[in-house]
């Protein structure tokens, strides 16, 4: 089966997911839609999108919840049911875990994170065991993509959600360094919003916000005494095949701190999508 044929089949399944976010879909249901065995479908879905069908579906549900919270007057309870959660408490907990704030607070802010401080979670121990470990490289923005500030972060999961282990905001593409990285396996995510662009709320459309540039690399293994190759990432347009990015991605008005990995900024709640490399 060609790559193009696999992508067409997976796109059909993703459309099926979008249309049935309120239903209790199983991997068997999705495999039947693609007309493959469960095993072959799961392997193919991960190869094309970088994540499992279940994780992709879960991310789509939170993405749609973000859209409904800003674009409709439905209650949090109603939205919870519309995206397939039987418990409002479970939905609220999952939403906050993925996005960083509660559904109610997200609605109050109209999806706009003003004066939000990006404070990456430092996983280094009190003894400073992560001191000196870093991930560095270069963010490349092709000439046909609009210029904008670039968010770069390290995450435990192929789907960027929750707090990054370390992050930085760059005033455009170029070299970067994430310092004091805890030893382990990480996934690097980069996203760029064009200068002067209005706030974009997650979930508007199935291919991600227009002009959003994204990219990722991983897994990246960080160990003491091992010199990492530069983590170079080429940004590209979003694709419907990419799993949603559920965090708030910074927008404009940055102010660097002495640490270089924490910035005060406005952030844009982006339903961005990034394709994970095959085999993650």
PDB file of C-alpha atoms in Angstrom:
ATOM      1  CA  UNK A   1       0.000   0.000   0.000  1.00  0.00           C
ATOM      2  CA  UNK A   2       1.431   3.369  -0.992  1.00  0.00           C
ATOM      3  CA  UNK A   3       1.931   6.251   1.428  1.00  0.00           C
ATOM      4  CA  UNK A   4      -0.680   8.294  -0.435  1.00  0.00           C
ATOM      5  CA  UNK A   5      -3.225   5.470  -0.142  1.00  0.00           C
ATOM      6  CA  UNK A   6      -2.563   5.107   3.588  1.00  0.00           C
ATOM      7  CA  UNK A   7      -2.986   8.832   4.139  1.00  0.00           C
ATOM      8  CA  UNK A   8      -6.298   8.851   2.254  1.00  0.00           C
ATOM      9  CA  UNK A   9      -7.559   5.966   4.404  1.00  0.00           C
ATOM     10  CA  UNK A  10      -6.452   7.659   7.636  1.00  0.00           C
ATOM     11  CA  UNK A  11      -8.028  10.970   6.571  1.00  0.00           C
ATOM     12  CA  UNK A  12     -11.341   9.144   6.160  1.00  0.00           C
ATOM     13  CA  UNK A  13     -11.024   7.774   9.681  1.00  0.00           C
ATOM     14  CA  UNK A  14     -10.152  11.200  11.087  1.00  0.00           C
ATOM     15  CA  UNK A  15     -13.271  12.634   9.417  1.00  0.00           C
ATOM     16  CA  UNK A  16     -15.223   9.772  11.001  1.00  0.00           C
ATOM     17  CA  UNK A  17     -13.795  10.740  14.396  1.00  0.00           C
ATOM     18  CA  UNK A  18     -14.734  14.400  13.932  1.00  0.00           C
ATOM     19  CA  UNK A  19     -18.311  13.472  13.135  1.00  0.00           C
ATOM     20  CA  UNK A  20     -18.718  11.186  16.157  1.00  0.00           C
ATOM     21  CA  UNK A  21     -16.833  12.849  19.014  1.00  0.00           C
ATOM     22  CA  UNK A  22     -19.831  12.296  21.293  1.00  0.00           C
ATOM     23  CA  UNK A  23     -19.812   8.551  20.725  1.00  0.00           C
ATOM     24  CA  UNK A  24     -17.899   5.794  22.493  1.00  0.00           C
ATOM     25  CA  UNK A  25     -15.684   4.833  19.556  1.00  0.00           C
ATOM     26  CA  UNK A  26     -13.405   1.823  19.813  1.00  0.00           C
ATOM     27  CA  UNK A  27     -10.371   0.893  17.766  1.00  0.00           C
ATOM     28  CA  UNK A  28     -12.486  -1.876  16.211  1.00  0.00           C
ATOM     29  CA  UNK A  29     -15.011   0.753  15.053  1.00  0.00           C
ATOM     30  CA  UNK A  30     -12.267   2.836  13.477  1.00  0.00           C
ATOM     31  CA  UNK A  31     -10.580  -0.174  11.860  1.00  0.00           C
ATOM     32  CA  UNK A  32     -13.880  -1.202  10.244  1.00  0.00           C
ATOM     33  CA  UNK A  33     -14.217   2.310   8.817  1.00  0.00           C
ATOM     34  CA  UNK A  34     -10.781   1.975   7.221  1.00  0.00           C
ATOM     35  CA  UNK A  35     -11.590  -1.616   6.158  1.00  0.00           C
ATOM     36  CA  UNK A  36      -8.477  -3.048   7.788  1.00  0.00           C
ATOM     37  CA  UNK A  37      -7.821  -5.470  10.579  1.00  0.00           C
ATOM     38  CA  UNK A  38      -7.467  -3.885  14.009  1.00  0.00           C
ATOM     39  CA  UNK A  39      -3.761  -4.699  14.175  1.00  0.00           C
ATOM     40  CA  UNK A  40      -2.945  -3.434  10.681  1.00  0.00           C
ATOM     41  CA  UNK A  41      -5.055  -0.309  11.162  1.00  0.00           C
ATOM     42  CA  UNK A  42      -3.425   0.629  14.472  1.00  0.00           C
ATOM     43  CA  UNK A  43       0.051   0.196  13.016  1.00  0.00           C
ATOM     44  CA  UNK A  44      -0.833   2.189   9.900  1.00  0.00           C
ATOM     45  CA  UNK A  45      -2.492   4.992  11.894  1.00  0.00           C
ATOM     46  CA  UNK A  46       0.575   5.380  14.095  1.00  0.00           C
ATOM     47  CA  UNK A  47       2.855   5.337  11.054  1.00  0.00           C
ATOM     48  CA  UNK A  48       0.910   8.162   9.378  1.00  0.00           C
ATOM     49  CA  UNK A  49       0.094  10.380  12.383  1.00  0.00           C
ATOM     50  CA  UNK A  50       2.759   9.440  14.918  1.00  0.00           C
ATOM     51  CA  UNK A  51       0.284   8.518  17.668  1.00  0.00           C
ATOM     52  CA  UNK A  52      -2.286   5.822  18.378  1.00  0.00           C
ATOM     53  CA  UNK A  53      -5.915   6.172  17.202  1.00  0.00           C
ATOM     54  CA  UNK A  54      -7.096   6.480  20.808  1.00  0.00           C
ATOM     55  CA  UNK A  55      -4.722   9.323  21.660  1.00  0.00           C
ATOM     56  CA  UNK A  56      -5.594  11.149  18.444  1.00  0.00           C
ATOM     57  CA  UNK A  57      -9.310  10.867  19.217  1.00  0.00           C
ATOM     58  CA  UNK A  58      -8.807  12.101  22.774  1.00  0.00           C
ATOM     59  CA  UNK A  59      -6.927  15.149  21.494  1.00  0.00           C
ATOM     60  CA  UNK A  60      -9.651  15.911  18.952  1.00  0.00           C
ATOM     61  CA  UNK A  61     -12.218  15.911  21.757  1.00  0.00           C
ATOM     62  CA  UNK A  62     -10.330  18.512  23.762  1.00  0.00           C
ATOM     63  CA  UNK A  63      -9.725  20.545  20.613  1.00  0.00           C
ATOM     64  CA  UNK A  64     -13.460  20.586  19.849  1.00  0.00           C
ATOM     65  CA  UNK A  65     -14.260  21.480  23.446  1.00  0.00           C
ATOM     66  CA  UNK A  66     -12.048  24.555  23.126  1.00  0.00           C
ATOM     67  CA  UNK A  67     -13.935  25.618  20.014  1.00  0.00           C
ATOM     68  CA  UNK A  68     -17.323  25.117  21.667  1.00  0.00           C
ATOM     69  CA  UNK A  69     -16.316  26.978  24.817  1.00  0.00           C
ATOM     70  CA  UNK A  70     -15.491  30.112  22.830  1.00  0.00           C
ATOM     71  CA  UNK A  71     -17.871  29.779  19.891  1.00  0.00           C
ATOM     72  CA  UNK A  72     -21.100  28.777  21.638  1.00  0.00           C
ATOM     73  CA  UNK A  73     -23.080  29.497  24.781  1.00  0.00           C
ATOM     74  CA  UNK A  74     -23.419  25.844  25.728  1.00  0.00           C
ATOM     75  CA  UNK A  75     -22.743  24.982  29.337  1.00  0.00           C
ATOM     76  CA  UNK A  76     -19.588  23.140  30.329  1.00  0.00           C
ATOM     77  CA  UNK A  77     -21.750  20.127  31.133  1.00  0.00           C
ATOM     78  CA  UNK A  78     -23.329  20.157  27.671  1.00  0.00           C
ATOM     79  CA  UNK A  79     -19.935  20.541  25.990  1.00  0.00           C
ATOM     80  CA  UNK A  80     -18.574  17.703  28.076  1.00  0.00           C
ATOM     81  CA  UNK A  81     -21.300  15.412  26.704  1.00  0.00           C
ATOM     82  CA  UNK A  82     -20.867  16.689  23.149  1.00  0.00           C
ATOM     83  CA  UNK A  83     -17.220  15.626  23.121  1.00  0.00           C
ATOM     84  CA  UNK A  84     -17.838  12.195  24.594  1.00  0.00           C
ATOM     85  CA  UNK A  85     -17.316  12.595  28.347  1.00  0.00           C
ATOM     86  CA  UNK A  86     -19.874  11.047  30.686  1.00  0.00           C
ATOM     87  CA  UNK A  87     -18.552  12.957  33.696  1.00  0.00           C
ATOM     88  CA  UNK A  88     -18.121  16.739  33.855  1.00  0.00           C
ATOM     89  CA  UNK A  89     -15.479  16.282  36.535  1.00  0.00           C
ATOM     90  CA  UNK A  90     -13.433  13.943  34.353  1.00  0.00           C
ATOM     91  CA  UNK A  91     -13.770  16.305  31.409  1.00  0.00           C
ATOM     92  CA  UNK A  92     -12.703  19.357  33.432  1.00  0.00           C
ATOM     93  CA  UNK A  93      -9.708  17.543  34.883  1.00  0.00           C
ATOM     94  CA  UNK A  94      -8.617  16.281  31.472  1.00  0.00           C
ATOM     95  CA  UNK A  95      -9.100  19.708  29.890  1.00  0.00           C
ATOM     96  CA  UNK A  96      -6.974  21.438  32.519  1.00  0.00           C
ATOM     97  CA  UNK A  97      -4.304  18.756  32.262  1.00  0.00           C
ATOM     98  CA  UNK A  98      -4.052  19.252  28.495  1.00  0.00           C
ATOM     99  CA  UNK A  99      -4.639  22.986  28.075  1.00  0.00           C
ATOM    100  CA  UNK A 100      -3.298  24.373  31.322  1.00  0.00           C
ATOM    101  CA  UNK A 101      -6.465  26.083  32.624  1.00  0.00           C
ATOM    102  CA  UNK A 102     -10.013  24.981  33.426  1.00  0.00           C
ATOM    103  CA  UNK A 103     -12.798  25.044  30.808  1.00  0.00           C
ATOM    104  CA  UNK A 104     -14.548  27.868  32.665  1.00  0.00           C
ATOM    105  CA  UNK A 105     -11.393  29.978  32.793  1.00  0.00           C
ATOM    106  CA  UNK A 106     -10.704  29.281  29.126  1.00  0.00           C
ATOM    107  CA  UNK A 107     -14.171  30.610  28.301  1.00  0.00           C
ATOM    108  CA  UNK A 108     -13.728  33.676  30.525  1.00  0.00           C
ATOM    109  CA  UNK A 109     -10.566  34.540  28.603  1.00  0.00           C
ATOM    110  CA  UNK A 110     -12.323  33.932  25.261  1.00  0.00           C
ATOM    111  CA  UNK A 111      -9.458  31.627  24.382  1.00  0.00           C
ATOM    112  CA  UNK A 112      -6.892  34.416  24.741  1.00  0.00           C
ATOM    113  CA  UNK A 113      -4.100  34.016  27.277  1.00  0.00           C
ATOM    114  CA  UNK A 114      -3.078  37.564  28.196  1.00  0.00           C
ATOM    115  CA  UNK A 115       0.060  38.191  30.226  1.00  0.00           C
ATOM    116  CA  UNK A 116       0.465  34.473  30.695  1.00  0.00           C
ATOM    117  CA  UNK A 117       3.820  33.476  32.134  1.00  0.00           C
ATOM    118  CA  UNK A 118       5.242  30.390  30.470  1.00  0.00           C
ATOM    119  CA  UNK A 119       6.872  28.639  33.366  1.00  0.00           C
ATOM    120  CA  UNK A 120       8.221  25.308  32.191  1.00  0.00           C
ATOM    121  CA  UNK A 121       8.206  22.588  34.748  1.00  0.00           C
ATOM    122  CA  UNK A 122      11.772  22.001  35.865  1.00  0.00           C
ATOM    123  CA  UNK A 123      12.248  18.304  36.448  1.00  0.00           C
ATOM    124  CA  UNK A 124      15.742  18.676  37.833  1.00  0.00           C
ATOM    125  CA  UNK A 125      16.270  17.436  41.338  1.00  0.00           C
ATOM    126  CA  UNK A 126      17.228  19.705  44.206  1.00  0.00           C
ATOM    127  CA  UNK A 127      20.823  18.618  43.752  1.00  0.00           C
ATOM    128  CA  UNK A 128      20.803  20.123  40.269  1.00  0.00           C
ATOM    129  CA  UNK A 129      21.420  16.844  38.460  1.00  0.00           C
ATOM    130  CA  UNK A 130      20.168  18.378  35.207  1.00  0.00           C
ATOM    131  CA  UNK A 131      22.635  21.279  35.377  1.00  0.00           C
ATOM    132  CA  UNK A 132      24.610  21.491  32.160  1.00  0.00           C
ATOM    133  CA  UNK A 133      22.363  19.232  30.071  1.00  0.00           C
ATOM    134  CA  UNK A 134      20.775  21.007  27.145  1.00  0.00           C
ATOM    135  CA  UNK A 135      19.044  20.552  23.807  1.00  0.00           C
ATOM    136  CA  UNK A 136      20.100  22.946  21.075  1.00  0.00           C
ATOM    137  CA  UNK A 137      19.592  23.377  17.376  1.00  0.00           C
ATOM    138  CA  UNK A 138      18.047  25.670  14.797  1.00  0.00           C
ATOM    139  CA  UNK A 139      14.491  26.453  13.760  1.00  0.00           C
ATOM    140  CA  UNK A 140      14.183  26.929  10.006  1.00  0.00           C
ATOM    141  CA  UNK A 141      11.241  28.751   8.447  1.00  0.00           C
ATOM    142  CA  UNK A 142      10.956  28.273   4.665  1.00  0.00           C
ATOM    143  CA  UNK A 143      10.708  31.448   2.618  1.00  0.00           C
ATOM    144  CA  UNK A 144       7.087  30.797   1.658  1.00  0.00           C
ATOM    145  CA  UNK A 145       5.947  30.758   5.312  1.00  0.00           C
ATOM    146  CA  UNK A 146       5.004  34.002   7.162  1.00  0.00           C
ATOM    147  CA  UNK A 147       7.462  35.266   9.767  1.00  0.00           C
ATOM    148  CA  UNK A 148       6.507  35.199  13.425  1.00  0.00           C
ATOM    149  CA  UNK A 149       7.729  34.449  16.921  1.00  0.00           C
ATOM    150  CA  UNK A 150       8.555  30.809  17.540  1.00  0.00           C
ATOM    151  CA  UNK A 151       7.669  28.712  20.590  1.00  0.00           C
ATOM    152  CA  UNK A 152      10.021  25.767  21.239  1.00  0.00           C
ATOM    153  CA  UNK A 153       9.329  23.257  24.002  1.00  0.00           C
ATOM    154  CA  UNK A 154      10.194  19.787  25.262  1.00  0.00           C
ATOM    155  CA  UNK A 155       7.344  17.437  26.171  1.00  0.00           C
ATOM    156  CA  UNK A 156       7.059  13.944  27.593  1.00  0.00           C
ATOM    157  CA  UNK A 157       4.485  12.976  24.951  1.00  0.00           C
ATOM    158  CA  UNK A 158       4.327  13.095  21.140  1.00  0.00           C
ATOM    159  CA  UNK A 159       1.156  15.202  21.604  1.00  0.00           C
ATOM    160  CA  UNK A 160       2.206  18.523  23.158  1.00  0.00           C
ATOM    161  CA  UNK A 161      -0.033  19.055  26.167  1.00  0.00           C
ATOM    162  CA  UNK A 162       0.293  20.288  29.708  1.00  0.00           C
ATOM    163  CA  UNK A 163       3.428  22.082  30.853  1.00  0.00           C
ATOM    164  CA  UNK A 164       6.626  21.669  28.830  1.00  0.00           C
ATOM    165  CA  UNK A 165       9.676  20.392  30.663  1.00  0.00           C
ATOM    166  CA  UNK A 166      11.598  23.345  29.240  1.00  0.00           C
ATOM    167  CA  UNK A 167      10.669  25.957  26.679  1.00  0.00           C
ATOM    168  CA  UNK A 168      11.677  29.229  25.095  1.00  0.00           C
ATOM    169  CA  UNK A 169      10.156  31.884  22.849  1.00  0.00           C
ATOM    170  CA  UNK A 170      12.236  33.156  19.964  1.00  0.00           C
ATOM    171  CA  UNK A 171      11.763  36.387  18.070  1.00  0.00           C
ATOM    172  CA  UNK A 172      11.689  34.534  14.772  1.00  0.00           C
ATOM    173  CA  UNK A 173      13.524  31.451  13.443  1.00  0.00           C
ATOM    174  CA  UNK A 174      17.171  30.771  14.197  1.00  0.00           C
ATOM    175  CA  UNK A 175      19.339  28.966  16.773  1.00  0.00           C
ATOM    176  CA  UNK A 176      17.910  27.946  20.146  1.00  0.00           C
ATOM    177  CA  UNK A 177      19.048  26.254  23.348  1.00  0.00           C
ATOM    178  CA  UNK A 178      16.939  24.661  26.089  1.00  0.00           C
ATOM    179  CA  UNK A 179      19.073  24.465  29.233  1.00  0.00           C
ATOM    180  CA  UNK A 180      18.951  22.381  32.425  1.00  0.00           C
ATOM    181  CA  UNK A 181      17.104  19.531  30.746  1.00  0.00           C
ATOM    182  CA  UNK A 182      16.447  16.494  32.903  1.00  0.00           C
ATOM    183  CA  UNK A 183      17.887  13.207  31.573  1.00  0.00           C
ATOM    184  CA  UNK A 184      15.236  11.235  29.728  1.00  0.00           C
ATOM    185  CA  UNK A 185      13.395  10.907  26.452  1.00  0.00           C
ATOM    186  CA  UNK A 186      11.631  13.999  25.122  1.00  0.00           C
ATOM    187  CA  UNK A 187       9.678  15.254  22.141  1.00  0.00           C
ATOM    188  CA  UNK A 188      10.581  18.663  20.736  1.00  0.00           C
ATOM    189  CA  UNK A 189       7.750  20.850  19.454  1.00  0.00           C
ATOM    190  CA  UNK A 190       7.999  24.182  17.614  1.00  0.00           C
ATOM    191  CA  UNK A 191       5.176  26.453  16.459  1.00  0.00           C
ATOM    192  CA  UNK A 192       5.145  29.917  14.939  1.00  0.00           C
ATOM    193  CA  UNK A 193       2.295  32.426  14.706  1.00  0.00           C
ATOM    194  CA  UNK A 194       2.702  35.211  12.119  1.00  0.00           C
ATOM    195  CA  UNK A 195       3.480  38.676  13.444  1.00  0.00           C
ATOM    196  CA  UNK A 196       0.362  40.766  13.909  1.00  0.00           C
ATOM    197  CA  UNK A 197      -2.002  37.817  13.575  1.00  0.00           C
ATOM    198  CA  UNK A 198      -5.177  37.861  15.692  1.00  0.00           C
ATOM    199  CA  UNK A 199      -5.765  35.327  18.424  1.00  0.00           C
ATOM    200  CA  UNK A 200      -6.718  31.940  17.057  1.00  0.00           C
ATOM    201  CA  UNK A 201      -8.967  29.608  18.999  1.00  0.00           C
ATOM    202  CA  UNK A 202      -8.328  25.898  18.872  1.00  0.00           C
ATOM    203  CA  UNK A 203     -10.499  23.758  16.702  1.00  0.00           C
ATOM    204  CA  UNK A 204     -11.419  26.220  13.968  1.00  0.00           C
ATOM    205  CA  UNK A 205     -11.167  23.950  10.962  1.00  0.00           C
ATOM    206  CA  UNK A 206      -9.609  20.519  10.630  1.00  0.00           C
ATOM    207  CA  UNK A 207      -6.244  21.516   9.244  1.00  0.00           C
ATOM    208  CA  UNK A 208      -5.205  24.010  11.899  1.00  0.00           C
ATOM    209  CA  UNK A 209      -5.226  27.810  11.812  1.00  0.00           C
ATOM    210  CA  UNK A 210      -4.246  29.439   8.534  1.00  0.00           C
ATOM    211  CA  UNK A 211      -0.597  30.534   8.289  1.00  0.00           C
ATOM    212  CA  UNK A 212       0.395  28.580  11.401  1.00  0.00           C
ATOM    213  CA  UNK A 213       3.848  27.020  10.967  1.00  0.00           C
ATOM    214  CA  UNK A 214       4.705  23.918  12.966  1.00  0.00           C
ATOM    215  CA  UNK A 215       7.350  21.236  13.338  1.00  0.00           C
ATOM    216  CA  UNK A 216       8.649  18.593  15.683  1.00  0.00           C
ATOM    217  CA  UNK A 217      11.447  16.194  16.390  1.00  0.00           C
ATOM    218  CA  UNK A 218      11.610  13.135  18.558  1.00  0.00           C
ATOM    219  CA  UNK A 219      12.196  11.116  20.472  1.00  0.00           C
ATOM    220  CA  UNK A 220      15.261  12.980  21.737  1.00  0.00           C
ATOM    221  CA  UNK A 221      17.214  11.138  24.439  1.00  0.00           C
ATOM    222  CA  UNK A 222      19.202  13.288  26.872  1.00  0.00           C
ATOM    223  CA  UNK A 223      21.889  11.594  28.994  1.00  0.00           C
ATOM    224  CA  UNK A 224      24.874  12.874  30.990  1.00  0.00           C
ATOM    225  CA  UNK A 225      28.130  12.557  29.101  1.00  0.00           C
ATOM    226  CA  UNK A 226      26.446  12.074  25.712  1.00  0.00           C
ATOM    227  CA  UNK A 227      26.805  14.902  23.193  1.00  0.00           C
ATOM    228  CA  UNK A 228      23.546  15.506  21.355  1.00  0.00           C
ATOM    229  CA  UNK A 229      23.481  16.300  17.679  1.00  0.00           C
ATOM    230  CA  UNK A 230      21.813  19.657  16.912  1.00  0.00           C
ATOM    231  CA  UNK A 231      18.017  19.363  16.924  1.00  0.00           C
ATOM    232  CA  UNK A 232      17.221  21.179  13.689  1.00  0.00           C
ATOM    233  CA  UNK A 233      13.526  21.589  12.879  1.00  0.00           C
ATOM    234  CA  UNK A 234      12.020  22.866   9.619  1.00  0.00           C
ATOM    235  CA  UNK A 235       8.610  24.451  10.170  1.00  0.00           C
ATOM    236  CA  UNK A 236       5.772  23.652   7.780  1.00  0.00           C
ATOM    237  CA  UNK A 237       2.045  24.254   7.342  1.00  0.00           C
ATOM    238  CA  UNK A 238      -0.372  22.308   9.530  1.00  0.00           C
ATOM    239  CA  UNK A 239      -2.030  19.184   8.132  1.00  0.00           C
ATOM    240  CA  UNK A 240      -5.313  17.408   8.973  1.00  0.00           C
ATOM    241  CA  UNK A 241      -3.200  14.310   9.591  1.00  0.00           C
ATOM    242  CA  UNK A 242      -1.411  15.980  12.498  1.00  0.00           C
ATOM    243  CA  UNK A 243      -2.647  15.397  16.057  1.00  0.00           C
ATOM    244  CA  UNK A 244      -3.864  18.599  17.746  1.00  0.00           C
ATOM    245  CA  UNK A 245      -1.579  20.629  19.957  1.00  0.00           C
ATOM    246  CA  UNK A 246      -3.583  21.264  23.104  1.00  0.00           C
ATOM    247  CA  UNK A 247      -1.419  23.754  24.972  1.00  0.00           C
ATOM    248  CA  UNK A 248      -1.527  27.536  24.673  1.00  0.00           C
ATOM    249  CA  UNK A 249       1.172  28.496  22.191  1.00  0.00           C
ATOM    250  CA  UNK A 250       2.760  31.928  22.784  1.00  0.00           C
ATOM    251  CA  UNK A 251       1.977  34.790  20.482  1.00  0.00           C
ATOM    252  CA  UNK A 252       3.545  38.236  20.804  1.00  0.00           C
ATOM    253  CA  UNK A 253       5.045  40.661  23.319  1.00  0.00           C
ATOM    254  CA  UNK A 254       7.820  38.601  24.850  1.00  0.00           C
ATOM    255  CA  UNK A 255      10.061  39.626  27.701  1.00  0.00           C
ATOM    256  CA  UNK A 256      13.073  37.431  28.332  1.00  0.00           C
ATOM    257  CA  UNK A 257      14.124  36.439  31.817  1.00  0.00           C
ATOM    258  CA  UNK A 258      17.637  35.705  32.991  1.00  0.00           C
ATOM    259  CA  UNK A 259      17.138  31.975  32.637  1.00  0.00           C
ATOM    260  CA  UNK A 260      16.417  32.154  28.927  1.00  0.00           C
ATOM    261  CA  UNK A 261      13.703  29.499  29.145  1.00  0.00           C
ATOM    262  CA  UNK A 262      10.946  31.527  30.752  1.00  0.00           C
ATOM    263  CA  UNK A 263       9.227  34.409  29.033  1.00  0.00           C
ATOM    264  CA  UNK A 264       6.300  36.678  29.887  1.00  0.00           C
ATOM    265  CA  UNK A 265       4.107  36.909  26.868  1.00  0.00           C
ATOM    266  CA  UNK A 266       0.699  36.978  25.371  1.00  0.00           C
ATOM    267  CA  UNK A 267      -0.273  33.516  24.243  1.00  0.00           C
ATOM    268  CA  UNK A 268      -2.625  32.325  21.586  1.00  0.00           C
ATOM    269  CA  UNK A 269      -4.784  29.283  22.214  1.00  0.00           C
ATOM    270  CA  UNK A 270      -3.959  27.365  19.102  1.00  0.00           C
ATOM    271  CA  UNK A 271      -5.578  24.226  17.761  1.00  0.00           C
ATOM    272  CA  UNK A 272      -2.306  23.635  16.020  1.00  0.00           C
ATOM    273  CA  UNK A 273      -1.396  20.308  14.516  1.00  0.00           C
ATOM    274  CA  UNK A 274       2.001  18.722  14.274  1.00  0.00           C
ATOM    275  CA  UNK A 275       2.875  15.534  12.517  1.00  0.00           C
ATOM    276  CA  UNK A 276       5.026  13.227  14.568  1.00  0.00           C
ATOM    277  CA  UNK A 277       7.783  11.363  12.765  1.00  0.00           C
ATOM    278  CA  UNK A 278       6.867   7.825  11.728  1.00  0.00           C
ATOM    279  CA  UNK A 279       7.552   5.215  14.350  1.00  0.00           C
ATOM    280  CA  UNK A 280       6.992   7.329  17.470  1.00  0.00           C
TER     281      UNK A 280
END
